[in-house]
Short mmCIF file of C-alpha atoms and ligand atoms in Angstrom, two decimals:
data_model
loop_
_atom_site.label_atom_id
_atom_site.label_comp_id
_atom_site.label_asym_id
_atom_site.label_seq_id
_atom_site.Cartn_x
_atom_site.Cartn_y
_atom_site.Cartn_z
CA MET A 184 250.80 -96.85 13.35
CA THR A 185 251.12 -97.04 17.05
CA ASN A 186 249.07 -95.22 19.62
CA THR A 187 252.10 -93.10 20.56
CA PHE A 188 251.41 -91.07 17.37
CA LEU A 189 247.98 -90.07 18.57
CA ASN A 190 247.52 -86.73 20.19
CA PRO A 191 243.94 -85.86 20.78
CA VAL A 192 244.76 -82.15 21.03
CA THR A 193 246.63 -81.65 17.75
CA THR A 194 244.99 -84.27 15.54
CA GLN A 195 243.58 -82.93 12.24
CA THR A 196 240.05 -83.45 11.26
CA TRP A 197 238.76 -85.00 8.08
CA SER A 198 236.83 -82.94 5.52
CA ASN A 199 235.20 -83.82 2.25
CA GLY A 200 237.81 -84.62 -0.33
CA ARG A 201 240.27 -87.25 -1.38
CA HIS A 202 242.30 -88.88 1.42
CA LEU A 203 244.76 -91.79 1.60
CA VAL A 204 243.77 -94.28 4.27
CA ARG A 205 245.33 -97.51 5.49
CA CYS A 206 243.33 -100.68 6.21
CA VAL A 207 244.23 -101.47 9.83
CA LYS A 208 241.78 -104.26 10.59
CA ALA A 209 239.49 -106.71 8.70
CA ILE A 210 236.74 -108.36 10.81
CA GLN A 211 234.69 -111.27 9.62
CA GLU A 212 231.20 -110.36 10.77
CA THR A 213 229.30 -113.23 9.27
CA TRP A 214 230.17 -115.99 6.80
CA ASP A 215 229.87 -113.54 3.80
CA VAL A 216 230.26 -110.13 5.41
CA ARG A 217 233.45 -108.44 6.46
CA THR A 218 234.25 -105.08 8.08
CA PHE A 219 237.25 -103.14 6.99
CA CYS A 220 238.57 -100.55 9.36
CA PHE A 221 240.78 -97.56 8.14
CA MET A 222 243.05 -95.01 9.65
CA ALA A 223 245.26 -92.26 8.13
CA ASP A 224 249.02 -92.54 8.38
CA GLN A 225 248.98 -88.88 9.66
CA PRO A 226 246.72 -88.96 12.76
CA MET A 227 243.28 -87.82 11.65
CA LEU A 228 239.89 -87.56 13.26
CA PHE A 229 237.23 -88.96 10.97
CA PHE A 230 234.23 -86.78 11.75
CA PHE A 231 231.11 -87.37 9.64
CA LYS A 232 227.37 -87.46 10.09
CA PRO A 233 226.26 -90.99 10.99
CA GLY A 234 224.67 -92.47 7.94
CA GLN A 235 226.98 -90.78 5.38
CA PHE A 236 229.18 -92.70 2.97
CA VAL A 237 232.64 -92.70 1.35
CA THR A 238 233.64 -93.61 -2.11
CA LEU A 239 236.62 -95.97 -2.47
CA GLU A 240 239.07 -95.41 -5.46
CA LEU A 241 240.34 -98.84 -6.44
CA GLU A 242 242.43 -100.30 -9.20
CA ILE A 243 240.97 -103.61 -10.31
CA ASP A 244 242.58 -105.41 -13.27
CA GLY A 245 244.30 -102.23 -14.37
CA GLN A 246 241.00 -100.25 -14.31
CA LEU A 247 240.11 -97.37 -11.99
CA VAL A 248 236.93 -98.27 -10.21
CA MET A 249 235.08 -95.98 -7.77
CA ARG A 250 232.47 -97.46 -5.52
CA SER A 251 230.51 -95.94 -2.61
CA TYR A 252 229.90 -97.58 0.75
CA THR A 253 228.17 -96.23 3.80
CA ILE A 254 230.27 -95.93 6.95
CA SER A 255 229.29 -98.47 9.55
CA SER A 256 231.28 -97.07 12.49
CA SER A 257 230.31 -94.05 14.51
CA PRO A 258 232.13 -90.71 14.66
CA SER A 259 232.13 -91.17 18.46
CA LEU A 260 235.21 -93.30 17.77
CA PRO A 261 236.80 -90.87 15.34
CA TYR A 262 240.39 -92.12 15.01
CA SER A 263 239.20 -94.65 12.47
CA PHE A 264 236.20 -95.43 10.30
CA SER A 265 234.84 -98.76 8.97
CA ILE A 266 232.89 -99.95 6.02
CA THR A 267 231.07 -103.33 6.17
CA ILE A 268 230.87 -105.21 2.93
CA LYS A 269 228.93 -108.37 1.81
CA ARG A 270 230.12 -110.67 -0.90
CA VAL A 271 227.68 -110.56 -3.74
CA PRO A 272 227.47 -113.22 -6.47
CA GLY A 273 228.97 -111.44 -9.48
CA GLY A 274 229.69 -108.28 -7.43
CA GLN A 275 233.00 -107.18 -9.03
CA VAL A 276 234.06 -104.65 -6.41
CA SER A 277 232.70 -106.34 -3.18
CA ASN A 278 234.29 -109.63 -4.11
CA TRP A 279 237.53 -108.01 -5.06
CA LEU A 280 237.54 -106.29 -1.62
CA HIS A 281 236.93 -109.55 0.20
CA ASP A 282 239.65 -111.41 -1.80
CA ASN A 283 242.31 -108.63 -1.92
CA LEU A 284 242.06 -105.80 0.63
CA LYS A 285 244.12 -106.75 3.65
CA GLU A 286 245.66 -105.03 6.70
CA GLY A 287 248.37 -102.64 5.71
CA ASP A 288 246.94 -101.68 2.27
CA VAL A 289 246.59 -98.00 1.46
CA ILE A 290 243.71 -96.80 -0.75
CA PRO A 291 242.31 -93.38 -1.60
CA VAL A 292 238.79 -92.60 -0.43
CA HIS A 293 236.46 -89.65 -1.24
CA GLY A 294 233.99 -88.24 1.09
CA PRO A 295 232.30 -88.26 3.56
CA VAL A 296 228.98 -87.14 2.10
CA GLY A 297 225.30 -87.93 2.05
CA ASN A 298 221.99 -86.54 3.07
CA PHE A 299 220.82 -89.78 4.69
CA ASN A 300 222.07 -89.07 8.21
CA ALA A 301 220.83 -88.80 11.72
CA ILE A 302 222.15 -85.28 12.31
CA ASP A 303 220.18 -83.39 9.77
CA PHE A 304 216.87 -84.92 10.91
CA PRO A 305 216.98 -84.64 14.71
CA ALA A 306 214.17 -86.55 16.53
CA ASP A 307 213.24 -87.76 20.04
CA LYS A 308 211.94 -91.03 18.79
CA VAL A 309 213.49 -92.92 15.83
CA LEU A 310 212.76 -96.22 14.09
CA PHE A 311 215.61 -97.85 12.25
CA LEU A 312 214.57 -100.33 9.61
CA SER A 313 217.20 -102.27 7.82
CA GLY A 314 217.47 -105.37 5.61
CA GLY A 315 220.71 -107.39 5.11
CA VAL A 316 223.82 -105.33 4.72
CA GLY A 317 221.62 -102.20 4.66
CA ILE A 318 222.17 -102.28 8.31
CA THR A 319 225.44 -100.30 7.99
CA PRO A 320 224.24 -96.68 7.97
CA VAL A 321 221.59 -97.19 10.66
CA MET A 322 224.16 -99.08 12.74
CA SER A 323 226.36 -95.95 12.52
CA MET A 324 223.43 -93.89 13.79
CA ALA A 325 222.61 -96.29 16.59
CA ARG A 326 226.24 -96.48 17.72
CA TRP A 327 226.38 -92.70 17.68
CA PHE A 328 223.25 -92.30 19.87
CA PHE A 329 224.40 -95.11 22.13
CA ASP A 330 228.00 -93.79 22.59
CA THR A 331 226.88 -90.13 23.12
CA ASN A 332 224.12 -91.08 25.61
CA ALA A 333 221.66 -89.28 23.41
CA ASN A 334 218.23 -88.78 24.77
CA VAL A 335 216.65 -90.59 21.80
CA ASP A 336 214.18 -93.47 21.95
CA MET A 337 215.44 -96.00 19.44
CA VAL A 338 213.59 -99.01 18.01
CA PHE A 339 215.89 -101.04 15.80
CA VAL A 340 214.31 -103.58 13.47
CA HIS A 341 216.64 -105.63 11.39
CA SER A 342 215.67 -108.25 8.81
CA ALA A 343 218.03 -111.01 7.70
CA ARG A 344 217.82 -114.18 5.77
CA THR A 345 218.67 -116.54 8.63
CA PRO A 346 220.05 -116.12 12.19
CA LYS A 347 223.58 -116.75 10.97
CA ASP A 348 223.24 -113.79 8.56
CA ILE A 349 222.58 -111.24 11.33
CA ILE A 350 225.33 -108.66 11.07
CA TYR A 351 226.58 -107.14 14.39
CA HIS A 352 224.33 -109.60 16.30
CA ARG A 353 226.24 -109.59 19.56
CA GLU A 354 226.85 -105.91 19.55
CA LEU A 355 223.13 -105.20 18.98
CA ARG A 356 222.23 -107.54 21.85
CA HIS A 357 224.88 -105.86 24.05
CA MET A 358 223.45 -102.40 23.33
CA ALA A 359 219.92 -103.51 24.01
CA SER A 360 221.05 -105.01 27.33
CA ARG A 361 222.76 -101.75 28.43
CA ILE A 362 220.19 -99.00 27.88
CA ALA A 363 216.48 -98.81 28.20
CA ASN A 364 216.02 -96.54 25.14
CA PHE A 365 217.33 -99.06 22.60
CA LYS A 366 214.80 -101.77 21.69
CA LEU A 367 215.94 -104.45 19.32
CA HIS A 368 213.79 -106.66 17.06
CA LEU A 369 215.21 -109.15 14.72
CA VAL A 370 213.27 -110.69 11.85
CA CYS A 371 214.58 -113.84 9.97
CA GLU A 372 213.14 -114.92 6.75
CA ARG A 373 213.76 -118.53 7.78
CA TYR A 374 215.90 -120.63 10.01
CA ASP A 375 217.54 -124.00 9.42
CA ILE A 376 216.44 -127.26 11.02
CA GLY A 377 218.15 -127.44 14.42
CA GLU A 378 218.78 -123.71 14.58
CA ALA A 379 217.46 -121.93 17.64
CA TRP A 380 215.49 -118.80 16.92
CA SER A 381 213.13 -116.90 19.21
CA GLY A 382 212.70 -113.75 17.08
CA TYR A 383 210.18 -112.90 14.40
CA ARG A 384 210.05 -115.08 11.33
CA GLY A 385 209.11 -114.07 7.83
CA TYR A 386 209.07 -110.58 6.35
CA LEU A 387 208.31 -107.33 8.16
CA ASN A 388 204.57 -106.67 7.86
CA GLN A 389 201.87 -104.54 9.38
CA PRO A 390 200.95 -106.82 12.39
CA MET A 391 204.73 -107.17 13.22
CA LEU A 392 205.27 -103.43 13.02
CA GLU A 393 202.30 -102.70 15.15
CA LEU A 394 203.61 -105.10 17.88
CA ILE A 395 207.18 -103.85 17.56
CA ALA A 396 206.48 -100.06 17.53
CA PRO A 397 202.83 -99.24 18.13
CA ASP A 398 203.84 -95.63 17.94
CA PHE A 399 205.58 -95.90 14.57
CA LEU A 400 203.53 -93.16 13.06
CA GLU A 401 205.24 -90.66 15.47
CA ARG A 402 208.73 -91.77 14.73
CA GLU A 403 211.45 -90.51 12.42
CA ILE A 404 212.18 -93.46 10.27
CA PHE A 405 215.58 -94.30 8.76
CA CYS A 406 215.43 -97.21 6.33
CA CYS A 407 218.11 -98.95 4.35
CA GLY A 408 218.09 -102.32 2.57
CA PRO A 409 217.51 -103.91 -0.82
CA THR A 410 215.17 -101.97 -3.09
CA PRO A 411 212.24 -104.44 -2.72
CA TYR A 412 212.56 -104.19 1.02
CA MET A 413 212.44 -100.45 1.00
CA ASN A 414 209.54 -100.45 -1.43
CA ALA A 415 207.60 -102.75 0.80
CA VAL A 416 208.32 -100.55 3.76
CA LYS A 417 207.22 -97.44 1.94
CA ARG A 418 203.97 -99.11 0.81
CA LEU A 419 203.17 -100.19 4.39
CA LEU A 420 203.90 -96.76 5.77
CA GLU A 421 201.86 -95.00 3.02
CA ALA A 422 198.94 -97.37 3.56
CA ASN A 423 198.96 -96.18 7.22
CA GLY A 424 198.96 -92.54 6.35
CA PHE A 425 202.54 -91.99 7.58
CA ASP A 426 203.81 -88.49 6.97
CA MET A 427 206.60 -89.35 4.44
CA ARG A 428 208.54 -86.20 5.34
CA HIS A 429 209.69 -88.18 8.34
CA TYR A 430 210.79 -91.19 6.24
CA HIS A 431 214.42 -91.32 5.00
CA GLU A 432 216.00 -94.01 3.02
CA GLU A 433 219.40 -94.71 1.59
CA ALA A 434 218.93 -94.72 -2.08
CA PHE A 435 222.20 -96.53 -3.10
CA GLY A 436 221.76 -98.68 -6.05
CA ALA A 437 218.13 -97.79 -6.54
CA THR A 438 218.76 -95.99 -9.79
CA PRO A 439 221.07 -97.08 -12.66
CA PRO A 440 224.01 -94.69 -12.16
CA GLU A 441 224.53 -93.58 -15.71
CA VAL A 442 220.82 -92.83 -16.62
CA GLY A 443 220.98 -89.13 -15.77
CA GLU A 444 224.16 -88.67 -17.71
CA GLU A 445 222.87 -90.46 -20.83
CA VAL A 446 219.65 -88.39 -20.83
CA ARG A 447 221.70 -85.13 -20.67
CA GLU A 448 224.01 -86.42 -23.36
CA HIS A 449 221.11 -87.08 -25.70
CA ALA A 450 219.54 -83.71 -24.91
CA ALA A 451 222.86 -81.99 -25.72
CA GLU A 452 223.25 -83.96 -29.01
CA ALA A 453 219.73 -83.17 -30.05
CA ALA A 454 220.43 -79.51 -29.33
CA ARG A 455 223.58 -79.56 -31.41
CA ASP A 456 221.81 -81.32 -34.32
CA GLY A 457 218.98 -78.88 -34.02
CA GLY A 458 221.02 -76.05 -35.46
CA LEU A 459 222.20 -74.03 -32.48
CA THR A 460 223.36 -70.50 -32.96
CA ASP A 461 226.50 -69.30 -31.34
CA ALA A 462 224.53 -67.38 -28.74
CA ASP A 463 223.15 -70.74 -27.46
CA LEU A 464 226.50 -72.13 -26.59
CA ARG A 465 228.17 -71.71 -23.19
CA GLU A 466 231.92 -71.32 -22.63
CA VAL A 467 233.41 -73.58 -19.99
CA THR A 468 236.92 -72.61 -18.99
CA PHE A 469 239.17 -74.75 -16.86
CA SER A 470 241.46 -72.21 -15.37
CA GLY A 471 243.87 -74.74 -13.79
CA THR A 472 244.85 -76.19 -17.22
CA GLY A 473 244.12 -73.10 -19.29
CA LYS A 474 241.66 -75.04 -21.59
CA SER A 475 238.20 -73.99 -22.62
CA ILE A 476 235.39 -75.28 -24.81
CA ARG A 477 231.96 -74.13 -26.02
CA VAL A 478 229.24 -76.59 -25.20
CA ALA A 479 225.61 -77.04 -26.08
CA PRO A 480 222.81 -76.36 -23.42
CA GLY A 481 222.29 -79.47 -21.33
CA GLU A 482 225.89 -80.63 -21.38
CA THR A 483 227.50 -81.09 -17.96
CA VAL A 484 230.71 -79.60 -16.70
CA HIS A 485 232.10 -83.10 -16.60
CA THR A 486 231.30 -83.76 -20.23
CA ALA A 487 232.90 -80.47 -21.23
CA ALA A 488 236.08 -81.48 -19.35
CA ALA A 489 236.05 -84.95 -20.94
CA ARG A 490 235.82 -83.34 -24.43
CA LEU A 491 238.97 -81.55 -23.59
CA GLY A 492 240.70 -84.67 -22.44
CA LEU A 493 240.57 -83.68 -18.78
CA HIS A 494 239.59 -86.57 -16.57
CA ILE A 495 237.77 -85.34 -13.57
CA PRO A 496 237.35 -88.50 -11.41
CA LYS A 497 233.82 -89.74 -11.42
CA ALA A 498 232.02 -92.63 -9.77
CA CYS A 499 228.27 -92.52 -9.48
CA GLY A 500 227.51 -89.97 -12.23
CA MET A 501 224.40 -88.87 -10.39
CA GLY A 502 225.39 -86.48 -7.72
CA ILE A 503 225.58 -89.01 -4.90
CA CYS A 504 229.16 -89.73 -4.21
CA GLY A 505 230.89 -86.41 -4.36
CA THR A 506 233.88 -87.81 -6.33
CA CYS A 507 233.61 -85.28 -9.25
CA ARG A 508 233.56 -82.20 -7.00
CA VAL A 509 235.29 -79.13 -8.46
CA LEU A 510 235.62 -75.53 -7.56
CA LYS A 511 233.62 -73.04 -9.69
CA THR A 512 235.16 -69.52 -9.55
CA ALA A 513 232.80 -67.73 -11.92
CA GLY A 514 229.39 -68.21 -13.56
CA GLU A 515 226.24 -70.13 -12.63
CA VAL A 516 225.28 -73.78 -13.01
CA GLU A 517 222.06 -75.77 -12.62
CA MET A 518 223.05 -78.63 -10.31
CA GLU A 519 220.75 -81.63 -9.79
CA HIS A 520 222.52 -83.56 -7.16
CA ASN A 521 221.48 -86.26 -4.81
CA GLY A 522 223.15 -85.30 -1.68
CA GLY A 523 226.74 -85.74 -2.70
CA ILE A 524 227.85 -82.23 -1.62
CA THR A 525 227.70 -80.58 1.71
CA ASP A 526 226.21 -77.13 2.39
CA GLU A 527 229.69 -75.91 3.40
CA ASP A 528 231.15 -76.96 0.06
CA LEU A 529 228.30 -75.26 -1.77
CA ALA A 530 228.97 -72.06 0.18
CA GLU A 531 232.64 -72.21 -0.86
CA GLY A 532 231.68 -72.58 -4.56
CA TYR A 533 232.17 -76.25 -5.09
CA ILE A 534 229.96 -78.02 -7.55
CA LEU A 535 229.53 -81.67 -8.65
CA SER A 536 230.67 -81.68 -12.24
CA CYS A 537 228.67 -84.78 -13.20
CA CYS A 538 225.31 -83.15 -12.56
CA SER A 539 226.02 -79.51 -13.17
CA VAL A 540 224.91 -77.84 -16.35
CA PRO A 541 226.30 -74.34 -17.04
CA LYS A 542 223.54 -71.69 -17.22
CA GLY A 543 226.05 -69.31 -18.98
CA ASP A 544 229.80 -69.05 -19.25
CA VAL A 545 231.55 -70.65 -16.28
CA VAL A 546 235.06 -70.90 -14.97
CA ILE A 547 236.22 -74.05 -13.17
CA ASP A 548 239.43 -74.32 -11.21
CA TYR A 549 240.64 -77.64 -12.71
S1 FES B 730 230.43 -88.75 -9.76
FE1 FES B 730 229.35 -89.02 -7.93
S2 FES B 730 228.68 -87.05 -7.48
FE2 FES B 730 229.49 -86.83 -9.49
#
């Protein structure tokens, strides 16, 4: 696509759902981290809340695979969006993307969704804490505040293994050199012999945090990184009496995706074996296909569809990614989601089928 196609006045905007996007750029950030940049073939403005994520729908070895990645770019540059991916030993999807996704490829994406974002928790002073490739959502937030000249005092603390693993290193330094309200602190676990390093060394700890941000107790904190990193940060904050209502973390990968589904399946099976009466069952009707089924209490809308041979796309299975979103046109459900649906979608009647249990008879437009 060339820029002659772009018209800022008539360009459509993105909304939560499934979209085809084309990879237009692949940038090697560090030796094992690459950014993939996407645009739509029809000019599209990719608006989202900085910190949110998308779910890629990929076909790997003939299998449909869905995987969620936070957006690393900022909606202040809305004609494209980027995700930044690190190669992981044994990581099926991330390695496949590194080895196969190239400029010109078209893939479906779902989203954007996610509660971990800088818009829903406005603050005058923020502290970004990131570890490794967990930098992506907080980088999106920082880029957004930087580009929009937001009156937000930012302290950005990033931890990496070694100096050569620091993602967006030059851009972070550039931002810190341009505005007074962006303070950058880099922490490296170690550095190699002969490698110059003037930043912090080791792991983020109490004395370091006190030096970096003496007022950290007053800041809105956004944290993303490996689970042990986030746990260490939480312990540190709790030990200091931090009001955890002002602490936000990206929970990707923290919980095995299928656990919730399995628990519900077992509950439903137990209920079925426990001699249910007809009155206990709920009727789930899929009006788009004219199919319906009676299910036991505890079974999800997604399970009901699967029993009928209807395959609603599903990725995380725990209400994070928004992939399994369907429109409910009648009845009530109990939905235990984890941020995979927007308030606007809820108001329009959408539900996440993987984590919605009918409270009575329901009708789904599918
Ligand atoms: S599959 Fe991710 S929200 Fe349902």
